[in-house]
Amino acid sequence: MWGEFFAALTCDRDRAAVLLYVSSGSRASELLGVTPGDINWAKQLIRVVTKGTDDREPVPVSPQALTVLAAYLDHIGLPQAGEPVFRTRRAPDRPLTYWAMRRVIQRVNDRLRTNWTLHDLRHTAATRMANDPNLTLSQVRAILRHTDLATTGRYLNARVEDLFDALQQHYNRPRVERTIAPGYDPDDFKAVFGG
C-alpha cells in the first residue's frame, strides 16, 4: 500500500514531506515547522520542535527524503532563514499548514479509495523502526521522542511471516534426547521422575 500511496503524490513538495514523515517519525506539526537552518544535509537529519516543548531536537531522516527535499527546494528556491521550508503552491507564498497537508493526503485517499492520515505516516515509521532487528527499542524511543518506553513498545508487532518462520524452525529442530549423567542409576531416575 505504501508504494501505491507514494506513487499517487503529484509533486516534489508532497513527496518530500511524506518521505520525511515516514523516515523520521515526526509528528505532522513538527515537520511543517522545519526551516532551512533545521536541515543538516551532511549528517542526514532535521531539527524539529518536539511536542510540548520549545526545544529543537535532531531527528535522523533517510537519504531518499533529503534528495527529494533538495529537488523541491531547488525548484521553489530556499525560503528565508526563519521560514518553514514547506510552502503553499499557489500565491500568496506562505507556510504550508497542517490543514493544507491533511488535504494533500485526503486527495490521494480520494484517488486510491484509501484512508491514510498524517498520523498513519508516523505510525508507519514507528512500526518499521520498532520491528527492525538492528534498532533497539530504546533507540526508537529516542528517535520518536517518546517520554515513555511503553509508548514505543506499542509498535512492536509480530508479523505472520516471522511467526511462520520461527515456528518452522521450532518444529524442525531435532528433539532433545534425555540422557542420564554417568554415575546415576537409571532405575532411581524412573522411581523419582516416572517414566
PDB file of C-alpha atoms in Angstrom:
ATOM      1  CA  MET A   1       0.000   0.000   0.000  1.00  0.00           C
ATOM      2  CA  TRP A   2       2.868   2.354   0.751  1.00  0.00           C
ATOM      3  CA  GLY A   3       4.250   2.178  -2.809  1.00  0.00           C
ATOM      4  CA  GLU A   4       0.848   2.883  -4.318  1.00  0.00           C
ATOM      5  CA  PHE A   5       0.268   5.759  -1.907  1.00  0.00           C
ATOM      6  CA  PHE A   6       3.667   7.327  -2.624  1.00  0.00           C
ATOM      7  CA  ALA A   7       3.211   6.983  -6.398  1.00  0.00           C
ATOM      8  CA  ALA A   8      -0.075   8.903  -6.183  1.00  0.00           C
ATOM      9  CA  LEU A   9       1.634  12.046  -4.841  1.00  0.00           C
ATOM     10  CA  THR A  10       1.824  14.671  -7.564  1.00  0.00           C
ATOM     11  CA  CYS A  11       4.725  16.995  -6.688  1.00  0.00           C
ATOM     12  CA  ASP A  12       8.145  17.013  -5.024  1.00  0.00           C
ATOM     13  CA  ARG A  13       6.850  19.067  -2.097  1.00  0.00           C
ATOM     14  CA  ASP A  14       4.332  16.375  -1.179  1.00  0.00           C
ATOM     15  CA  ARG A  15       6.763  13.521  -1.875  1.00  0.00           C
ATOM     16  CA  ALA A  16       9.470  15.185   0.253  1.00  0.00           C
ATOM     17  CA  ALA A  17       7.070  15.795   3.150  1.00  0.00           C
ATOM     18  CA  VAL A  18       5.712  12.243   3.102  1.00  0.00           C
ATOM     19  CA  LEU A  19       9.197  10.713   2.870  1.00  0.00           C
ATOM     20  CA  LEU A  20      10.348  12.871   5.780  1.00  0.00           C
ATOM     21  CA  TYR A  21       7.315  11.829   7.833  1.00  0.00           C
ATOM     22  CA  VAL A  22       7.897   8.131   7.148  1.00  0.00           C
ATOM     23  CA  SER A  23      11.652   8.169   7.639  1.00  0.00           C
ATOM     24  CA  SER A  24      11.783  10.410  10.719  1.00  0.00           C
ATOM     25  CA  GLY A  25       8.563   9.567  12.516  1.00  0.00           C
ATOM     26  CA  SER A  26       7.982  13.284  13.035  1.00  0.00           C
ATOM     27  CA  ARG A  27       4.576  14.476  14.084  1.00  0.00           C
ATOM     28  CA  ALA A  28       2.631  16.416  11.451  1.00  0.00           C
ATOM     29  CA  SER A  29       3.074  19.825  13.044  1.00  0.00           C
ATOM     30  CA  GLU A  30       6.747  19.206  13.891  1.00  0.00           C
ATOM     31  CA  LEU A  31       7.760  18.641  10.293  1.00  0.00           C
ATOM     32  CA  LEU A  32       5.798  21.595   8.944  1.00  0.00           C
ATOM     33  CA  GLY A  33       7.861  23.900  11.168  1.00  0.00           C
ATOM     34  CA  VAL A  34      11.263  22.859   9.742  1.00  0.00           C
ATOM     35  CA  THR A  35      13.253  25.857   8.442  1.00  0.00           C
ATOM     36  CA  PRO A  36      16.336  25.897   6.167  1.00  0.00           C
ATOM     37  CA  GLY A  37      18.550  26.169   9.257  1.00  0.00           C
ATOM     38  CA  ASP A  38      16.990  22.990  10.680  1.00  0.00           C
ATOM     39  CA  ILE A  39      18.290  20.801   7.848  1.00  0.00           C
ATOM     40  CA  ASN A  40      21.708  19.220   8.288  1.00  0.00           C
ATOM     41  CA  TRP A  41      22.372  17.746   4.848  1.00  0.00           C
ATOM     42  CA  ALA A  42      25.751  16.228   5.746  1.00  0.00           C
ATOM     43  CA  LYS A  43      24.525  14.414   8.875  1.00  0.00           C
ATOM     44  CA  GLN A  44      21.168  13.488   7.284  1.00  0.00           C
ATOM     45  CA  LEU A  45      18.993  14.949   9.994  1.00  0.00           C
ATOM     46  CA  ILE A  46      16.465  17.661  10.607  1.00  0.00           C
ATOM     47  CA  ARG A  47      15.663  19.532  13.789  1.00  0.00           C
ATOM     48  CA  VAL A  48      12.059  19.729  14.912  1.00  0.00           C
ATOM     49  CA  VAL A  49      10.291  21.438  17.789  1.00  0.00           C
ATOM     50  CA  THR A  50       9.093  18.484  19.840  1.00  0.00           C
ATOM     51  CA  LYS A  51       5.517  18.379  21.063  1.00  0.00           C
ATOM     52  CA  GLY A  52       5.106  20.089  24.424  1.00  0.00           C
ATOM     53  CA  THR A  53       8.492  21.846  24.330  1.00  0.00           C
ATOM     54  CA  ASP A  54      10.228  24.766  22.667  1.00  0.00           C
ATOM     55  CA  ASP A  55      13.369  22.679  22.079  1.00  0.00           C
ATOM     56  CA  ARG A  56      14.584  21.925  18.581  1.00  0.00           C
ATOM     57  CA  GLU A  57      15.706  18.279  18.619  1.00  0.00           C
ATOM     58  CA  PRO A  58      17.674  16.450  15.911  1.00  0.00           C
ATOM     59  CA  VAL A  59      15.896  13.624  14.097  1.00  0.00           C
ATOM     60  CA  PRO A  60      17.560  11.350  11.510  1.00  0.00           C
ATOM     61  CA  VAL A  61      15.959  11.160   8.059  1.00  0.00           C
ATOM     62  CA  SER A  62      16.508   8.985   5.003  1.00  0.00           C
ATOM     63  CA  PRO A  63      18.843   9.977   2.165  1.00  0.00           C
ATOM     64  CA  GLN A  64      15.927   9.500  -0.257  1.00  0.00           C
ATOM     65  CA  ALA A  65      13.835  12.046   1.676  1.00  0.00           C
ATOM     66  CA  LEU A  66      16.674  14.574   1.546  1.00  0.00           C
ATOM     67  CA  THR A  67      17.169  14.003  -2.182  1.00  0.00           C
ATOM     68  CA  VAL A  68      13.507  14.752  -2.919  1.00  0.00           C
ATOM     69  CA  LEU A  69      13.573  17.699  -0.476  1.00  0.00           C
ATOM     70  CA  ALA A  70      16.599  19.105  -2.326  1.00  0.00           C
ATOM     71  CA  ALA A  71      14.745  18.795  -5.659  1.00  0.00           C
ATOM     72  CA  TYR A  72      11.743  20.590  -4.165  1.00  0.00           C
ATOM     73  CA  LEU A  73      13.863  23.408  -2.714  1.00  0.00           C
ATOM     74  CA  ASP A  74      15.816  23.696  -5.963  1.00  0.00           C
ATOM     75  CA  HIS A  75      12.520  24.223  -7.778  1.00  0.00           C
ATOM     76  CA  ILE A  76      10.958  26.787  -5.397  1.00  0.00           C
ATOM     77  CA  GLY A  77      14.097  28.420  -4.035  1.00  0.00           C
ATOM     78  CA  LEU A  78      15.201  28.483  -0.420  1.00  0.00           C
ATOM     79  CA  PRO A  79      12.792  30.280   1.945  1.00  0.00           C
ATOM     80  CA  GLN A  80      14.161  32.971   4.245  1.00  0.00           C
ATOM     81  CA  ALA A  81      16.166  31.737   7.235  1.00  0.00           C
ATOM     82  CA  GLY A  82      13.398  31.521   9.841  1.00  0.00           C
ATOM     83  CA  GLU A  83      10.610  30.498   7.476  1.00  0.00           C
ATOM     84  CA  PRO A  84       9.312  26.909   7.130  1.00  0.00           C
ATOM     85  CA  VAL A  85      10.556  25.083   4.030  1.00  0.00           C
ATOM     86  CA  PHE A  86       7.157  23.617   3.148  1.00  0.00           C
ATOM     87  CA  ARG A  87       5.191  26.315   1.319  1.00  0.00           C
ATOM     88  CA  THR A  88       1.871  26.643  -0.452  1.00  0.00           C
ATOM     89  CA  ARG A  89       1.997  26.058  -4.184  1.00  0.00           C
ATOM     90  CA  ARG A  90      -0.307  28.958  -5.035  1.00  0.00           C
ATOM     91  CA  ALA A  91       0.166  32.673  -4.315  1.00  0.00           C
ATOM     92  CA  PRO A  92       0.467  34.277  -1.927  1.00  0.00           C
ATOM     93  CA  ASP A  93       3.573  32.450  -0.727  1.00  0.00           C
ATOM     94  CA  ARG A  94       3.034  31.249   2.835  1.00  0.00           C
ATOM     95  CA  PRO A  95       3.919  28.289   5.050  1.00  0.00           C
ATOM     96  CA  LEU A  96       2.018  25.064   4.439  1.00  0.00           C
ATOM     97  CA  THR A  97      -0.430  24.492   7.287  1.00  0.00           C
ATOM     98  CA  TYR A  98      -1.440  21.262   8.960  1.00  0.00           C
ATOM     99  CA  TRP A  99      -4.854  21.507   7.296  1.00  0.00           C
ATOM    100  CA  ALA A 100      -3.341  22.003   3.851  1.00  0.00           C
ATOM    101  CA  MET A 101      -1.049  18.976   4.294  1.00  0.00           C
ATOM    102  CA  ARG A 102      -4.009  17.000   5.568  1.00  0.00           C
ATOM    103  CA  ARG A 103      -5.861  17.939   2.386  1.00  0.00           C
ATOM    104  CA  VAL A 104      -2.937  16.610   0.286  1.00  0.00           C
ATOM    105  CA  ILE A 105      -3.393  13.232   1.989  1.00  0.00           C
ATOM    106  CA  GLN A 106      -7.176  13.372   1.526  1.00  0.00           C
ATOM    107  CA  ARG A 107      -6.798  13.942  -2.236  1.00  0.00           C
ATOM    108  CA  VAL A 108      -4.590  10.848  -2.504  1.00  0.00           C
ATOM    109  CA  ASN A 109      -7.125   8.900  -0.451  1.00  0.00           C
ATOM    110  CA  ASP A 110      -9.908  10.002  -2.805  1.00  0.00           C
ATOM    111  CA  ARG A 111      -7.945   8.733  -5.819  1.00  0.00           C
ATOM    112  CA  LEU A 112      -6.920   5.421  -4.252  1.00  0.00           C
ATOM    113  CA  ARG A 113     -10.011   4.831  -2.108  1.00  0.00           C
ATOM    114  CA  THR A 114      -7.815   4.525   0.982  1.00  0.00           C
ATOM    115  CA  ASN A 115      -7.946   6.200   4.380  1.00  0.00           C
ATOM    116  CA  TRP A 116      -4.381   7.265   5.243  1.00  0.00           C
ATOM    117  CA  THR A 117      -3.877  10.076   7.765  1.00  0.00           C
ATOM    118  CA  LEU A 118      -0.841  12.168   8.597  1.00  0.00           C
ATOM    119  CA  HIS A 119      -0.583  10.297  11.880  1.00  0.00           C
ATOM    120  CA  ASP A 120      -0.548   6.982   9.960  1.00  0.00           C
ATOM    121  CA  LEU A 121       2.766   8.116   8.461  1.00  0.00           C
ATOM    122  CA  ARG A 122       4.228   8.444  11.973  1.00  0.00           C
ATOM    123  CA  HIS A 123       2.777   5.051  12.888  1.00  0.00           C
ATOM    124  CA  THR A 124       4.321   3.531   9.761  1.00  0.00           C
ATOM    125  CA  ALA A 125       7.730   4.940  10.696  1.00  0.00           C
ATOM    126  CA  ALA A 126       7.384   3.789  14.300  1.00  0.00           C
ATOM    127  CA  THR A 127       6.301   0.278  13.319  1.00  0.00           C
ATOM    128  CA  ARG A 128       9.135  -0.097  10.803  1.00  0.00           C
ATOM    129  CA  MET A 129      11.717   1.103  13.314  1.00  0.00           C
ATOM    130  CA  ALA A 130      10.398  -0.867  16.303  1.00  0.00           C
ATOM    131  CA  ASN A 131      10.418  -4.088  14.296  1.00  0.00           C
ATOM    132  CA  ASP A 132      13.871  -3.576  12.786  1.00  0.00           C
ATOM    133  CA  PRO A 133      16.253  -6.051  14.466  1.00  0.00           C
ATOM    134  CA  ASN A 134      19.119  -3.553  14.066  1.00  0.00           C
ATOM    135  CA  LEU A 135      17.439  -0.918  16.249  1.00  0.00           C
ATOM    136  CA  THR A 136      16.820  -1.246  19.961  1.00  0.00           C
ATOM    137  CA  LEU A 137      13.513  -0.142  21.407  1.00  0.00           C
ATOM    138  CA  SER A 138      15.402   2.474  23.397  1.00  0.00           C
ATOM    139  CA  GLN A 139      16.876   3.921  20.180  1.00  0.00           C
ATOM    140  CA  VAL A 140      13.444   4.012  18.546  1.00  0.00           C
ATOM    141  CA  ARG A 141      12.049   5.783  21.621  1.00  0.00           C
ATOM    142  CA  ALA A 142      14.754   8.450  21.286  1.00  0.00           C
ATOM    143  CA  ILE A 143      14.111   8.929  17.547  1.00  0.00           C
ATOM    144  CA  LEU A 144      10.351   9.232  18.071  1.00  0.00           C
ATOM    145  CA  ARG A 145      10.921  11.403  21.154  1.00  0.00           C
ATOM    146  CA  HIS A 146       8.526   9.410  23.329  1.00  0.00           C
ATOM    147  CA  THR A 147       8.839  10.129  27.032  1.00  0.00           C
ATOM    148  CA  ASP A 148       7.817   6.582  27.978  1.00  0.00           C
ATOM    149  CA  LEU A 149       9.314   3.374  26.585  1.00  0.00           C
ATOM    150  CA  ALA A 150       5.911   1.669  26.935  1.00  0.00           C
ATOM    151  CA  THR A 151       4.512   4.063  24.305  1.00  0.00           C
ATOM    152  CA  THR A 152       7.188   2.936  21.862  1.00  0.00           C
ATOM    153  CA  GLY A 153       6.579  -0.702  22.761  1.00  0.00           C
ATOM    154  CA  ARG A 154       3.064  -0.467  21.309  1.00  0.00           C
ATOM    155  CA  TYR A 155       4.614  -0.506  17.850  1.00  0.00           C
ATOM    156  CA  LEU A 156       6.162  -3.939  18.263  1.00  0.00           C
ATOM    157  CA  ASN A 157       4.209  -6.272  16.009  1.00  0.00           C
ATOM    158  CA  ALA A 158       4.717  -9.922  15.328  1.00  0.00           C
ATOM    159  CA  ARG A 159       4.336 -10.368  11.574  1.00  0.00           C
ATOM    160  CA  VAL A 160       2.715 -13.556  10.347  1.00  0.00           C
ATOM    161  CA  GLU A 161       5.738 -14.297   8.139  1.00  0.00           C
ATOM    162  CA  ASP A 162       8.097 -14.028  11.113  1.00  0.00           C
ATOM    163  CA  LEU A 163       5.859 -16.237  13.244  1.00  0.00           C
ATOM    164  CA  PHE A 164       5.658 -18.840  10.476  1.00  0.00           C
ATOM    165  CA  ASP A 165       9.453 -18.903  10.061  1.00  0.00           C
ATOM    166  CA  ALA A 166      10.022 -19.145  13.812  1.00  0.00           C
ATOM    167  CA  LEU A 167       7.523 -21.985  14.156  1.00  0.00           C
ATOM    168  CA  GLN A 168       9.049 -23.865  11.220  1.00  0.00           C
ATOM    169  CA  GLN A 169      12.447 -23.663  12.896  1.00  0.00           C
ATOM    170  CA  HIS A 170      10.864 -24.853  16.156  1.00  0.00           C
ATOM    171  CA  TYR A 171       9.141 -27.825  14.501  1.00  0.00           C
ATOM    172  CA  ASN A 172      12.231 -28.843  12.526  1.00  0.00           C
ATOM    173  CA  ARG A 173      14.651 -28.696  15.449  1.00  0.00           C
ATOM    174  CA  PRO A 174      15.878 -32.168  16.436  1.00  0.00           C
ATOM    175  CA  ARG A 175      14.221 -33.448  19.550  1.00  0.00           C
ATOM    176  CA  VAL A 176      16.492 -33.456  22.566  1.00  0.00           C
ATOM    177  CA  GLU A 177      17.064 -36.976  23.851  1.00  0.00           C
ATOM    178  CA  ARG A 178      17.362 -37.020  27.599  1.00  0.00           C
ATOM    179  CA  THR A 179      20.369 -38.842  28.973  1.00  0.00           C
ATOM    180  CA  ILE A 180      21.441 -39.603  32.499  1.00  0.00           C
ATOM    181  CA  ALA A 181      24.822 -38.353  33.582  1.00  0.00           C
ATOM    182  CA  PRO A 182      27.389 -41.043  34.361  1.00  0.00           C
ATOM    183  CA  GLY A 183      27.275 -42.269  37.956  1.00  0.00           C
ATOM    184  CA  TYR A 184      23.468 -42.121  38.369  1.00  0.00           C
ATOM    185  CA  ASP A 185      21.301 -45.218  38.422  1.00  0.00           C
ATOM    186  CA  PRO A 186      18.606 -45.141  35.697  1.00  0.00           C
ATOM    187  CA  ASP A 187      16.206 -47.011  37.974  1.00  0.00           C
ATOM    188  CA  ASP A 188      16.490 -44.254  40.594  1.00  0.00           C
ATOM    189  CA  PHE A 189      15.522 -41.668  37.945  1.00  0.00           C
ATOM    190  CA  LYS A 190      12.484 -43.739  36.961  1.00  0.00           C
ATOM    191  CA  ALA A 191      11.429 -44.017  40.608  1.00  0.00           C
ATOM    192  CA  VAL A 192      11.753 -40.265  41.205  1.00  0.00           C
ATOM    193  CA  PHE A 193      10.601 -38.800  37.853  1.00  0.00           C
ATOM    194  CA  GLY A 194       8.475 -41.623  36.454  1.00  0.00           C
ATOM    195  CA  GLY A 195       8.739 -42.978  33.011  1.00  0.00           C
TER     196      GLY A 195
END
